[in-house]
Amino acid sequence: MMWQLASGNQHAGSDVIFVNGMNSVGHAWCKGCHEASQNGVALSFDSPVCLCILGVYFGSKKAMSGPQCCEHPPSLNPNSGSGHVEQLGGLSCYIAGSPHSKLAILLVSDIYGYEAPNFRKLADKVAAAGFYVVAPDFLYGDPYVPDKAERPLPVWIKDHGMDKGFEDTKPVIEALKSKGVSAIGAAGFCWGAKVVVELAKSGYIQAAVLLHPSFVSLDDIKGVKVPTAVLGAEIDQMSPPALVKQFEEILTAKPGVDGFVKIFPGVAHGWTVRYNAEDAGAVKCAEEAHQDMLGWFSKYVK
């Protein structure tokens, strides 16, 4: 359950407090849920949301607009990209590349969805490398809108859980296999990285790339079964460099699973798809990450 309390000047720099009450769990459930009950495991999707809320609402006035995962919202354009939209696995999907390719890449967007121009531009770039690219609308036409004061991120995300996103990938993957696709890679951005790491843990895909991930835990990385790359930002509240380095330690020590971790200096969360196209430096950093992603897929999706 969630309560919204008007707090006035009760807390400096904060006007709203969100409290999330977790049912049927005890003290320290957030840290220990993976060793606790099945209910605790199910609620593990909520725990990072709570941390996100605390970061937003006890921060500065500037942070009141949302955490880093909300910064630099794109101007959505349903007509962007050189591909097209069609139904696949019960979802509207942006499709790019040859339908005759046996190698597919699933792109899972951030909270702004699949109509973001930079996101579709990247899909086209991946398609140009020879892959059949599918970017589903896992948000069902309801991307996050920062200007909706009545529906801040903690409220919006309750309707768009990463667990639901993971379940929604399954019919899409089955549809790809029915088309003759023999190998699938998946890349997730921010919100989408949590969906993709679940795919990597399940073995539904052949390779994974997590770009400026949100809500991805150490236990998630410990559980991956396929080659996994993590591309992080130096300036990232959602996955700070210290956490990303722990991801690297886990992947390095993991037998039988290749891993790659890179922290990009001087860039912030979201830089791979929410860069300013007029900023040459930002474009260069984004393109470097894109090439790393393509290199990973070329190596393992074949």
PDB file of C-alpha atoms in Angstrom:
ATOM      1  CA  MET A   1       0.000   0.000   0.000  1.00  0.00           C
ATOM      2  CA  MET A   2       1.156   3.571  -0.531  1.00  0.00           C
ATOM      3  CA  TRP A   3       0.264   6.809   1.213  1.00  0.00           C
ATOM      4  CA  GLN A   4       0.956  10.352   0.030  1.00  0.00           C
ATOM      5  CA  LEU A   5       1.372  12.814   2.890  1.00  0.00           C
ATOM      6  CA  ALA A   6       1.533  16.571   2.491  1.00  0.00           C
ATOM      7  CA  SER A   7       4.392  17.632   4.726  1.00  0.00           C
ATOM      8  CA  GLY A   8       4.832  21.364   4.144  1.00  0.00           C
ATOM      9  CA  ASN A   9       8.097  22.439   5.773  1.00  0.00           C
ATOM     10  CA  GLN A  10       8.331  19.332   7.873  1.00  0.00           C
ATOM     11  CA  HIS A  11      11.418  18.227   5.935  1.00  0.00           C
ATOM     12  CA  ALA A  12      13.772  20.716   4.383  1.00  0.00           C
ATOM     13  CA  GLY A  13      13.684  20.623   0.623  1.00  0.00           C
ATOM     14  CA  SER A  14      10.802  18.154   0.501  1.00  0.00           C
ATOM     15  CA  ASP A  15       7.067  18.688   0.073  1.00  0.00           C
ATOM     16  CA  VAL A  16       5.888  15.106  -0.242  1.00  0.00           C
ATOM     17  CA  ILE A  17       6.643  11.848   1.484  1.00  0.00           C
ATOM     18  CA  PHE A  18       5.763   8.452   0.033  1.00  0.00           C
ATOM     19  CA  VAL A  19       5.455   5.507   2.389  1.00  0.00           C
ATOM     20  CA  ASN A  20       5.193   1.984   1.064  1.00  0.00           C
ATOM     21  CA  GLY A  21       3.889  -0.615   3.519  1.00  0.00           C
ATOM     22  CA  MET A  22       4.992  -4.156   2.680  1.00  0.00           C
ATOM     23  CA  ASN A  23       2.661  -6.917   3.815  1.00  0.00           C
ATOM     24  CA  SER A  24       3.779 -10.175   5.471  1.00  0.00           C
ATOM     25  CA  VAL A  25       7.451  -9.295   5.790  1.00  0.00           C
ATOM     26  CA  GLY A  26       9.631  -8.551   8.774  1.00  0.00           C
ATOM     27  CA  HIS A  27      12.451  -6.205   9.694  1.00  0.00           C
ATOM     28  CA  ALA A  28      15.292  -6.142   7.108  1.00  0.00           C
ATOM     29  CA  TRP A  29      13.145  -7.911   4.479  1.00  0.00           C
ATOM     30  CA  CYS A  30      14.540  -5.615   1.775  1.00  0.00           C
ATOM     31  CA  LYS A  31      18.079  -6.893   2.299  1.00  0.00           C
ATOM     32  CA  GLY A  32      17.200 -10.471   3.141  1.00  0.00           C
ATOM     33  CA  CYS A  33      14.261 -11.195   0.872  1.00  0.00           C
ATOM     34  CA  HIS A  34      16.198 -13.602  -1.334  1.00  0.00           C
ATOM     35  CA  GLU A  35      16.822 -15.858   1.646  1.00  0.00           C
ATOM     36  CA  ALA A  36      13.339 -15.343   3.070  1.00  0.00           C
ATOM     37  CA  SER A  37       9.852 -16.415   2.085  1.00  0.00           C
ATOM     38  CA  GLN A  38       8.434 -16.628  -1.410  1.00  0.00           C
ATOM     39  CA  ASN A  39       6.477 -13.490  -0.583  1.00  0.00           C
ATOM     40  CA  GLY A  40       9.723 -11.727   0.222  1.00  0.00           C
ATOM     41  CA  VAL A  41      11.155 -12.704  -3.137  1.00  0.00           C
ATOM     42  CA  ALA A  42       8.042 -11.459  -4.907  1.00  0.00           C
ATOM     43  CA  LEU A  43       8.320  -8.154  -3.090  1.00  0.00           C
ATOM     44  CA  SER A  44      11.955  -7.724  -4.066  1.00  0.00           C
ATOM     45  CA  PHE A  45      10.726  -5.855  -7.153  1.00  0.00           C
ATOM     46  CA  ASP A  46       9.248  -3.227  -4.823  1.00  0.00           C
ATOM     47  CA  SER A  47      12.296  -2.684  -2.645  1.00  0.00           C
ATOM     48  CA  PRO A  48      14.355  -0.696  -5.196  1.00  0.00           C
ATOM     49  CA  VAL A  49      11.279   1.385  -5.921  1.00  0.00           C
ATOM     50  CA  CYS A  50      11.202   2.393  -2.264  1.00  0.00           C
ATOM     51  CA  LEU A  51      14.875   3.350  -2.393  1.00  0.00           C
ATOM     52  CA  CYS A  52      14.191   5.376  -5.522  1.00  0.00           C
ATOM     53  CA  ILE A  53      11.360   7.216  -3.751  1.00  0.00           C
ATOM     54  CA  LEU A  54      13.555   8.103  -0.785  1.00  0.00           C
ATOM     55  CA  GLY A  55      16.218   9.445  -3.114  1.00  0.00           C
ATOM     56  CA  VAL A  56      13.701  11.663  -4.853  1.00  0.00           C
ATOM     57  CA  TYR A  57      11.614  13.027  -2.027  1.00  0.00           C
ATOM     58  CA  PHE A  58      14.242  13.692   0.587  1.00  0.00           C
ATOM     59  CA  GLY A  59      16.543  15.371  -1.920  1.00  0.00           C
ATOM     60  CA  SER A  60      16.823  18.926  -3.151  1.00  0.00           C
ATOM     61  CA  LYS A  61      14.078  20.952  -4.826  1.00  0.00           C
ATOM     62  CA  LYS A  62      15.713  20.125  -8.142  1.00  0.00           C
ATOM     63  CA  ALA A  63      15.345  16.425  -7.371  1.00  0.00           C
ATOM     64  CA  MET A  64      11.618  16.852  -6.822  1.00  0.00           C
ATOM     65  CA  SER A  65      11.122  16.430 -10.558  1.00  0.00           C
ATOM     66  CA  GLY A  66      12.455  12.889 -10.196  1.00  0.00           C
ATOM     67  CA  PRO A  67      15.696  10.920  -9.920  1.00  0.00           C
ATOM     68  CA  GLN A  68      18.251  10.597 -12.684  1.00  0.00           C
ATOM     69  CA  CYS A  69      16.116   8.035 -14.476  1.00  0.00           C
ATOM     70  CA  CYS A  70      13.671  10.890 -15.210  1.00  0.00           C
ATOM     71  CA  GLU A  71      16.151  13.516 -16.391  1.00  0.00           C
ATOM     72  CA  HIS A  72      16.316  14.803 -19.973  1.00  0.00           C
ATOM     73  CA  PRO A  73      12.989  13.374 -21.151  1.00  0.00           C
ATOM     74  CA  PRO A  74      12.864  12.884 -24.929  1.00  0.00           C
ATOM     75  CA  SER A  75      10.279  14.390 -27.244  1.00  0.00           C
ATOM     76  CA  LEU A  76       8.400  11.279 -28.290  1.00  0.00           C
ATOM     77  CA  ASN A  77       7.631  10.803 -31.971  1.00  0.00           C
ATOM     78  CA  PRO A  78       5.616   7.782 -33.155  1.00  0.00           C
ATOM     79  CA  ASN A  79       6.891   8.396 -36.704  1.00  0.00           C
ATOM     80  CA  SER A  80      10.587   8.414 -35.819  1.00  0.00           C
ATOM     81  CA  GLY A  81      12.981   5.811 -37.164  1.00  0.00           C
ATOM     82  CA  SER A  82      13.240   4.073 -40.514  1.00  0.00           C
ATOM     83  CA  GLY A  83      11.473   0.919 -39.346  1.00  0.00           C
ATOM     84  CA  HIS A  84       7.792   0.285 -38.758  1.00  0.00           C
ATOM     85  CA  VAL A  85       5.373  -0.744 -36.004  1.00  0.00           C
ATOM     86  CA  GLU A  86       3.574  -4.076 -36.063  1.00  0.00           C
ATOM     87  CA  GLN A  87       1.982  -6.486 -33.612  1.00  0.00           C
ATOM     88  CA  LEU A  88       4.240  -9.245 -32.326  1.00  0.00           C
ATOM     89  CA  GLY A  89       3.537 -11.456 -29.347  1.00  0.00           C
ATOM     90  CA  GLY A  90       0.492  -9.372 -28.487  1.00  0.00           C
ATOM     91  CA  LEU A  91       2.417  -6.097 -28.273  1.00  0.00           C
ATOM     92  CA  SER A  92       2.973  -3.153 -30.575  1.00  0.00           C
ATOM     93  CA  CYS A  93       6.629  -3.382 -31.580  1.00  0.00           C
ATOM     94  CA  TYR A  94       9.009  -1.115 -33.447  1.00  0.00           C
ATOM     95  CA  ILE A  95      10.644  -3.394 -36.016  1.00  0.00           C
ATOM     96  CA  ALA A  96      13.843  -2.753 -37.967  1.00  0.00           C
ATOM     97  CA  GLY A  97      16.008  -4.986 -40.118  1.00  0.00           C
ATOM     98  CA  SER A  98      15.459  -7.910 -42.437  1.00  0.00           C
ATOM     99  CA  PRO A  99      12.710 -10.344 -41.390  1.00  0.00           C
ATOM    100  CA  HIS A 100      14.827 -13.061 -43.004  1.00  0.00           C
ATOM    101  CA  SER A 101      17.598 -12.698 -40.430  1.00  0.00           C
ATOM    102  CA  LYS A 102      17.872 -15.626 -38.016  1.00  0.00           C
ATOM    103  CA  LEU A 103      19.504 -13.395 -35.407  1.00  0.00           C
ATOM    104  CA  ALA A 104      17.271 -11.079 -33.379  1.00  0.00           C
ATOM    105  CA  ILE A 105      17.900  -8.356 -30.828  1.00  0.00           C
ATOM    106  CA  LEU A 106      15.243  -7.377 -28.308  1.00  0.00           C
ATOM    107  CA  LEU A 107      15.546  -3.769 -27.117  1.00  0.00           C
ATOM    108  CA  VAL A 108      13.798  -2.874 -23.859  1.00  0.00           C
ATOM    109  CA  SER A 109      13.381   0.870 -23.376  1.00  0.00           C
ATOM    110  CA  ASP A 110      13.590   3.079 -20.336  1.00  0.00           C
ATOM    111  CA  ILE A 111      10.508   4.634 -18.723  1.00  0.00           C
ATOM    112  CA  TYR A 112       9.950   6.931 -21.725  1.00  0.00           C
ATOM    113  CA  GLY A 113       9.078   4.054 -24.000  1.00  0.00           C
ATOM    114  CA  TYR A 114       9.652   2.942 -27.550  1.00  0.00           C
ATOM    115  CA  GLU A 115       8.731   6.172 -29.370  1.00  0.00           C
ATOM    116  CA  ALA A 116      11.863   8.035 -28.243  1.00  0.00           C
ATOM    117  CA  PRO A 117      13.753   9.105 -31.417  1.00  0.00           C
ATOM    118  CA  ASN A 118      17.248   8.297 -30.097  1.00  0.00           C
ATOM    119  CA  PHE A 119      16.051   4.873 -28.989  1.00  0.00           C
ATOM    120  CA  ARG A 120      14.638   4.112 -32.435  1.00  0.00           C
ATOM    121  CA  LYS A 121      17.762   5.498 -34.079  1.00  0.00           C
ATOM    122  CA  LEU A 122      19.769   2.980 -32.085  1.00  0.00           C
ATOM    123  CA  ALA A 123      17.384   0.204 -33.141  1.00  0.00           C
ATOM    124  CA  ASP A 124      18.036   1.154 -36.762  1.00  0.00           C
ATOM    125  CA  LYS A 125      21.791   1.076 -36.122  1.00  0.00           C
ATOM    126  CA  VAL A 126      21.584  -2.422 -34.654  1.00  0.00           C
ATOM    127  CA  ALA A 127      19.485  -3.529 -37.641  1.00  0.00           C
ATOM    128  CA  ALA A 128      22.121  -2.144 -40.025  1.00  0.00           C
ATOM    129  CA  ALA A 129      24.596  -4.559 -38.418  1.00  0.00           C
ATOM    130  CA  GLY A 130      22.520  -7.478 -39.703  1.00  0.00           C
ATOM    131  CA  PHE A 131      20.126  -8.159 -36.849  1.00  0.00           C
ATOM    132  CA  TYR A 132      16.331  -8.298 -36.844  1.00  0.00           C
ATOM    133  CA  VAL A 133      15.481  -5.749 -34.158  1.00  0.00           C
ATOM    134  CA  VAL A 134      12.324  -5.750 -32.072  1.00  0.00           C
ATOM    135  CA  ALA A 135      11.549  -2.980 -29.577  1.00  0.00           C
ATOM    136  CA  PRO A 136       8.192  -3.762 -27.930  1.00  0.00           C
ATOM    137  CA  ASP A 137       5.936  -1.243 -26.236  1.00  0.00           C
ATOM    138  CA  PHE A 138       6.107  -2.817 -22.801  1.00  0.00           C
ATOM    139  CA  LEU A 139       4.483   0.321 -21.376  1.00  0.00           C
ATOM    140  CA  TYR A 140       1.257  -0.162 -23.364  1.00  0.00           C
ATOM    141  CA  GLY A 141       1.136   3.384 -24.701  1.00  0.00           C
ATOM    142  CA  ASP A 142       1.640   4.827 -21.226  1.00  0.00           C
ATOM    143  CA  PRO A 143       5.225   6.129 -20.931  1.00  0.00           C
ATOM    144  CA  TYR A 144       6.188   8.186 -17.920  1.00  0.00           C
ATOM    145  CA  VAL A 145       5.243  11.865 -18.236  1.00  0.00           C
ATOM    146  CA  PRO A 146       7.281  14.106 -15.881  1.00  0.00           C
ATOM    147  CA  ASP A 147       4.786  16.975 -16.080  1.00  0.00           C
ATOM    148  CA  LYS A 148       1.927  14.941 -14.596  1.00  0.00           C
ATOM    149  CA  ALA A 149       2.088  16.088 -10.988  1.00  0.00           C
ATOM    150  CA  GLU A 150      -0.788  13.806 -10.044  1.00  0.00           C
ATOM    151  CA  ARG A 151       1.171  10.766 -11.223  1.00  0.00           C
ATOM    152  CA  PRO A 152       4.776  10.981 -10.032  1.00  0.00           C
ATOM    153  CA  LEU A 153       7.235   8.189 -10.708  1.00  0.00           C
ATOM    154  CA  PRO A 154       6.431   6.126  -7.583  1.00  0.00           C
ATOM    155  CA  VAL A 155       2.771   6.048  -8.631  1.00  0.00           C
ATOM    156  CA  TRP A 156       3.469   5.443 -12.331  1.00  0.00           C
ATOM    157  CA  ILE A 157       5.882   2.597 -11.691  1.00  0.00           C
ATOM    158  CA  LYS A 158       3.283   0.706  -9.681  1.00  0.00           C
ATOM    159  CA  ASP A 159       1.443   0.211 -12.983  1.00  0.00           C
ATOM    160  CA  HIS A 160       4.600  -0.749 -14.869  1.00  0.00           C
ATOM    161  CA  GLY A 161       6.518  -3.257 -12.804  1.00  0.00           C
ATOM    162  CA  MET A 162       9.626  -4.844 -14.229  1.00  0.00           C
ATOM    163  CA  ASP A 163       8.219  -8.261 -13.297  1.00  0.00           C
ATOM    164  CA  LYS A 164       5.307  -7.636 -15.670  1.00  0.00           C
ATOM    165  CA  GLY A 165       7.770  -6.470 -18.325  1.00  0.00           C
ATOM    166  CA  PHE A 166       9.666  -9.736 -17.990  1.00  0.00           C
ATOM    167  CA  GLU A 167       6.501 -11.794 -18.396  1.00  0.00           C
ATOM    168  CA  ASP A 168       5.561  -9.757 -21.471  1.00  0.00           C
ATOM    169  CA  THR A 169       8.832 -10.672 -23.172  1.00  0.00           C
ATOM    170  CA  LYS A 170       7.936 -14.360 -23.287  1.00  0.00           C
ATOM    171  CA  PRO A 171       5.250 -14.260 -26.028  1.00  0.00           C
ATOM    172  CA  VAL A 172       7.450 -11.900 -28.054  1.00  0.00           C
ATOM    173  CA  ILE A 173      10.339 -14.353 -27.853  1.00  0.00           C
ATOM    174  CA  GLU A 174       8.039 -17.225 -28.801  1.00  0.00           C
ATOM    175  CA  ALA A 175       6.795 -15.224 -31.795  1.00  0.00           C
ATOM    176  CA  LEU A 176      10.387 -14.633 -32.901  1.00  0.00           C
ATOM    177  CA  LYS A 177      11.183 -18.322 -32.653  1.00  0.00           C
ATOM    178  CA  SER A 178       8.086 -19.138 -34.699  1.00  0.00           C
ATOM    179  CA  LYS A 179       9.518 -16.903 -37.423  1.00  0.00           C
ATOM    180  CA  GLY A 180      12.646 -19.035 -37.546  1.00  0.00           C
ATOM    181  CA  VAL A 181      14.903 -16.893 -35.342  1.00  0.00           C
ATOM    182  CA  SER A 182      17.655 -19.107 -33.938  1.00  0.00           C
ATOM    183  CA  ALA A 183      19.457 -16.754 -31.536  1.00  0.00           C
ATOM    184  CA  ILE A 184      18.292 -13.747 -29.525  1.00  0.00           C
ATOM    185  CA  GLY A 185      20.165 -11.043 -27.673  1.00  0.00           C
ATOM    186  CA  ALA A 186      18.570  -8.409 -25.453  1.00  0.00           C
ATOM    187  CA  ALA A 187      19.594  -4.932 -24.338  1.00  0.00           C
ATOM    188  CA  GLY A 188      17.859  -2.994 -21.591  1.00  0.00           C
ATOM    189  CA  PHE A 189      18.110   0.676 -20.725  1.00  0.00           C
ATOM    190  CA  CYS A 190      17.476   1.907 -17.170  1.00  0.00           C
ATOM    191  CA  TRP A 191      14.036   0.346 -16.366  1.00  0.00           C
ATOM    192  CA  GLY A 192      14.553  -2.094 -19.227  1.00  0.00           C
ATOM    193  CA  ALA A 193      17.817  -3.400 -17.779  1.00  0.00           C
ATOM    194  CA  LYS A 194      15.931  -5.070 -14.939  1.00  0.00           C
ATOM    195  CA  VAL A 195      13.715  -6.821 -17.485  1.00  0.00           C
ATOM    196  CA  VAL A 196      16.748  -7.971 -19.461  1.00  0.00           C
ATOM    197  CA  VAL A 197      18.653  -9.265 -16.444  1.00  0.00           C
ATOM    198  CA  GLU A 198      15.625 -11.430 -15.657  1.00  0.00           C
ATOM    199  CA  LEU A 199      15.859 -12.805 -19.204  1.00  0.00           C
ATOM    200  CA  ALA A 200      19.564 -13.459 -18.677  1.00  0.00           C
ATOM    201  CA  LYS A 201      18.777 -15.374 -15.485  1.00  0.00           C
ATOM    202  CA  SER A 202      16.106 -17.455 -17.186  1.00  0.00           C
ATOM    203  CA  GLY A 203      18.113 -18.526 -20.217  1.00  0.00           C
ATOM    204  CA  TYR A 204      15.533 -17.233 -22.719  1.00  0.00           C
ATOM    205  CA  ILE A 205      18.255 -15.346 -24.587  1.00  0.00           C
ATOM    206  CA  GLN A 206      21.826 -15.938 -25.756  1.00  0.00           C
ATOM    207  CA  ALA A 207      23.397 -12.647 -24.600  1.00  0.00           C
ATOM    208  CA  ALA A 208      22.490  -9.562 -22.567  1.00  0.00           C
ATOM    209  CA  VAL A 209      23.603  -5.948 -22.351  1.00  0.00           C
ATOM    210  CA  LEU A 210      22.563  -3.729 -19.432  1.00  0.00           C
ATOM    211  CA  LEU A 211      22.969  -0.009 -20.125  1.00  0.00           C
ATOM    212  CA  HIS A 212      22.884   2.383 -17.138  1.00  0.00           C
ATOM    213  CA  PRO A 213      20.761  -0.196 -15.284  1.00  0.00           C
ATOM    214  CA  SER A 214      18.208   0.608 -12.608  1.00  0.00           C
ATOM    215  CA  PHE A 215      16.997  -1.765  -9.879  1.00  0.00           C
ATOM    216  CA  VAL A 216      19.532  -4.475 -10.809  1.00  0.00           C
ATOM    217  CA  SER A 217      20.918  -6.189  -7.710  1.00  0.00           C
ATOM    218  CA  LEU A 218      24.028  -8.198  -6.914  1.00  0.00           C
ATOM    219  CA  ASP A 219      21.844 -11.294  -6.691  1.00  0.00           C
ATOM    220  CA  ASP A 220      20.572 -10.577 -10.204  1.00  0.00           C
ATOM    221  CA  ILE A 221      24.116 -10.560 -11.561  1.00  0.00           C
ATOM    222  CA  LYS A 222      24.959 -13.711  -9.627  1.00  0.00           C
ATOM    223  CA  GLY A 223      22.036 -15.417 -11.338  1.00  0.00           C
ATOM    224  CA  VAL A 224      22.789 -14.653 -14.996  1.00  0.00           C
ATOM    225  CA  LYS A 225      23.291 -17.704 -17.215  1.00  0.00           C
ATOM    226  CA  VAL A 226      24.372 -16.059 -20.474  1.00  0.00           C
ATOM    227  CA  PRO A 227      27.169 -13.663 -21.518  1.00  0.00           C
ATOM    228  CA  THR A 228      26.319 -10.336 -19.910  1.00  0.00           C
ATOM    229  CA  ALA A 229      27.778  -6.869 -20.460  1.00  0.00           C
ATOM    230  CA  VAL A 230      27.158  -3.909 -18.167  1.00  0.00           C
ATOM    231  CA  LEU A 231      27.750  -0.374 -19.447  1.00  0.00           C
ATOM    232  CA  GLY A 232      27.623   2.093 -16.579  1.00  0.00           C
ATOM    233  CA  ALA A 233      28.008   5.824 -16.090  1.00  0.00           C
ATOM    234  CA  GLU A 234      30.414   7.614 -13.785  1.00  0.00           C
ATOM    235  CA  ILE A 235      27.563   9.864 -12.616  1.00  0.00           C
ATOM    236  CA  ASP A 236      24.742   7.505 -11.749  1.00  0.00           C
ATOM    237  CA  GLN A 237      22.574   7.439  -8.637  1.00  0.00           C
ATOM    238  CA  MET A 238      20.700   4.328  -9.771  1.00  0.00           C
ATOM    239  CA  SER A 239      23.808   2.188 -10.368  1.00  0.00           C
ATOM    240  CA  PRO A 240      26.812   4.075  -9.003  1.00  0.00           C
ATOM    241  CA  PRO A 241      30.319   3.029 -10.082  1.00  0.00           C
ATOM    242  CA  ALA A 242      30.930   1.227  -6.789  1.00  0.00           C
ATOM    243  CA  LEU A 243      27.959  -1.045  -7.476  1.00  0.00           C
ATOM    244  CA  VAL A 244      28.920  -1.575 -11.114  1.00  0.00           C
ATOM    245  CA  LYS A 245      32.401  -2.613  -9.984  1.00  0.00           C
ATOM    246  CA  GLN A 246      30.778  -5.204  -7.740  1.00  0.00           C
ATOM    247  CA  PHE A 247      28.901  -6.451 -10.793  1.00  0.00           C
ATOM    248  CA  GLU A 248      32.274  -6.813 -12.494  1.00  0.00           C
ATOM    249  CA  GLU A 249      33.737  -8.787  -9.599  1.00  0.00           C
ATOM    250  CA  ILE A 250      30.801 -11.202  -9.690  1.00  0.00           C
ATOM    251  CA  LEU A 251      30.968 -11.674 -13.450  1.00  0.00           C
ATOM    252  CA  THR A 252      34.738 -12.146 -13.397  1.00  0.00           C
ATOM    253  CA  ALA A 253      34.448 -14.874 -10.775  1.00  0.00           C
ATOM    254  CA  LYS A 254      31.487 -16.576 -12.436  1.00  0.00           C
ATOM    255  CA  PRO A 255      32.525 -19.842 -14.130  1.00  0.00           C
ATOM    256  CA  GLY A 256      31.227 -20.565 -17.594  1.00  0.00           C
ATOM    257  CA  VAL A 257      29.627 -17.150 -18.165  1.00  0.00           C
ATOM    258  CA  ASP A 258      31.486 -14.377 -19.972  1.00  0.00           C
ATOM    259  CA  GLY A 259      31.102 -10.856 -18.680  1.00  0.00           C
ATOM    260  CA  PHE A 260      32.164  -7.364 -19.641  1.00  0.00           C
ATOM    261  CA  VAL A 261      31.864  -4.211 -17.548  1.00  0.00           C
ATOM    262  CA  LYS A 262      32.731  -0.666 -18.539  1.00  0.00           C
ATOM    263  CA  ILE A 263      32.183   2.595 -16.688  1.00  0.00           C
ATOM    264  CA  PHE A 264      32.100   5.628 -18.957  1.00  0.00           C
ATOM    265  CA  PRO A 265      33.798   8.697 -17.422  1.00  0.00           C
ATOM    266  CA  GLY A 266      32.079  12.063 -17.319  1.00  0.00           C
ATOM    267  CA  VAL A 267      28.634  10.848 -18.379  1.00  0.00           C
ATOM    268  CA  ALA A 268      25.386  10.534 -16.437  1.00  0.00           C
ATOM    269  CA  HIS A 269      22.646   7.930 -16.209  1.00  0.00           C
ATOM    270  CA  GLY A 270      20.709   7.662 -19.464  1.00  0.00           C
ATOM    271  CA  TRP A 271      23.526   8.919 -21.689  1.00  0.00           C
ATOM    272  CA  THR A 272      23.160   6.192 -24.336  1.00  0.00           C
ATOM    273  CA  VAL A 273      19.648   7.172 -25.435  1.00  0.00           C
ATOM    274  CA  ARG A 274      18.961  10.583 -23.904  1.00  0.00           C
ATOM    275  CA  TYR A 275      21.962  12.470 -25.199  1.00  0.00           C
ATOM    276  CA  ASN A 276      21.732  15.900 -26.788  1.00  0.00           C
ATOM    277  CA  ALA A 277      22.213  15.390 -30.535  1.00  0.00           C
ATOM    278  CA  GLU A 278      23.729  18.894 -30.745  1.00  0.00           C
ATOM    279  CA  ASP A 279      26.453  18.017 -28.227  1.00  0.00           C
ATOM    280  CA  ALA A 280      29.306  16.357 -30.132  1.00  0.00           C
ATOM    281  CA  GLY A 281      30.908  15.035 -26.953  1.00  0.00           C
ATOM    282  CA  ALA A 282      27.672  13.469 -25.744  1.00  0.00           C
ATOM    283  CA  VAL A 283      27.053  11.887 -29.132  1.00  0.00           C
ATOM    284  CA  LYS A 284      30.571  10.434 -29.178  1.00  0.00           C
ATOM    285  CA  CYS A 285      30.143   8.840 -25.736  1.00  0.00           C
ATOM    286  CA  ALA A 286      26.763   7.401 -26.707  1.00  0.00           C
ATOM    287  CA  GLU A 287      28.148   5.990 -29.943  1.00  0.00           C
ATOM    288  CA  GLU A 288      31.043   4.364 -28.092  1.00  0.00           C
ATOM    289  CA  ALA A 289      28.545   2.557 -25.875  1.00  0.00           C
ATOM    290  CA  HIS A 290      26.506   1.570 -28.930  1.00  0.00           C
ATOM    291  CA  GLN A 291      29.596   0.029 -30.524  1.00  0.00           C
ATOM    292  CA  ASP A 292      30.388  -1.893 -27.347  1.00  0.00           C
ATOM    293  CA  MET A 293      26.847  -3.251 -27.351  1.00  0.00           C
ATOM    294  CA  LEU A 294      27.050  -4.229 -31.014  1.00  0.00           C
ATOM    295  CA  GLY A 295      30.413  -5.889 -30.457  1.00  0.00           C
ATOM    296  CA  TRP A 296      28.944  -7.975 -27.653  1.00  0.00           C
ATOM    297  CA  PHE A 297      26.012  -9.115 -29.745  1.00  0.00           C
ATOM    298  CA  SER A 298      28.189  -9.850 -32.762  1.00  0.00           C
ATOM    299  CA  LYS A 299      30.330 -12.095 -30.567  1.00  0.00           C
ATOM    300  CA  TYR A 300      27.587 -14.034 -28.815  1.00  0.00           C
ATOM    301  CA  VAL A 301      24.412 -13.857 -30.917  1.00  0.00           C
ATOM    302  CA  LYS A 302      25.264 -16.073 -33.860  1.00  0.00           C
TER     303      LYS A 302
END
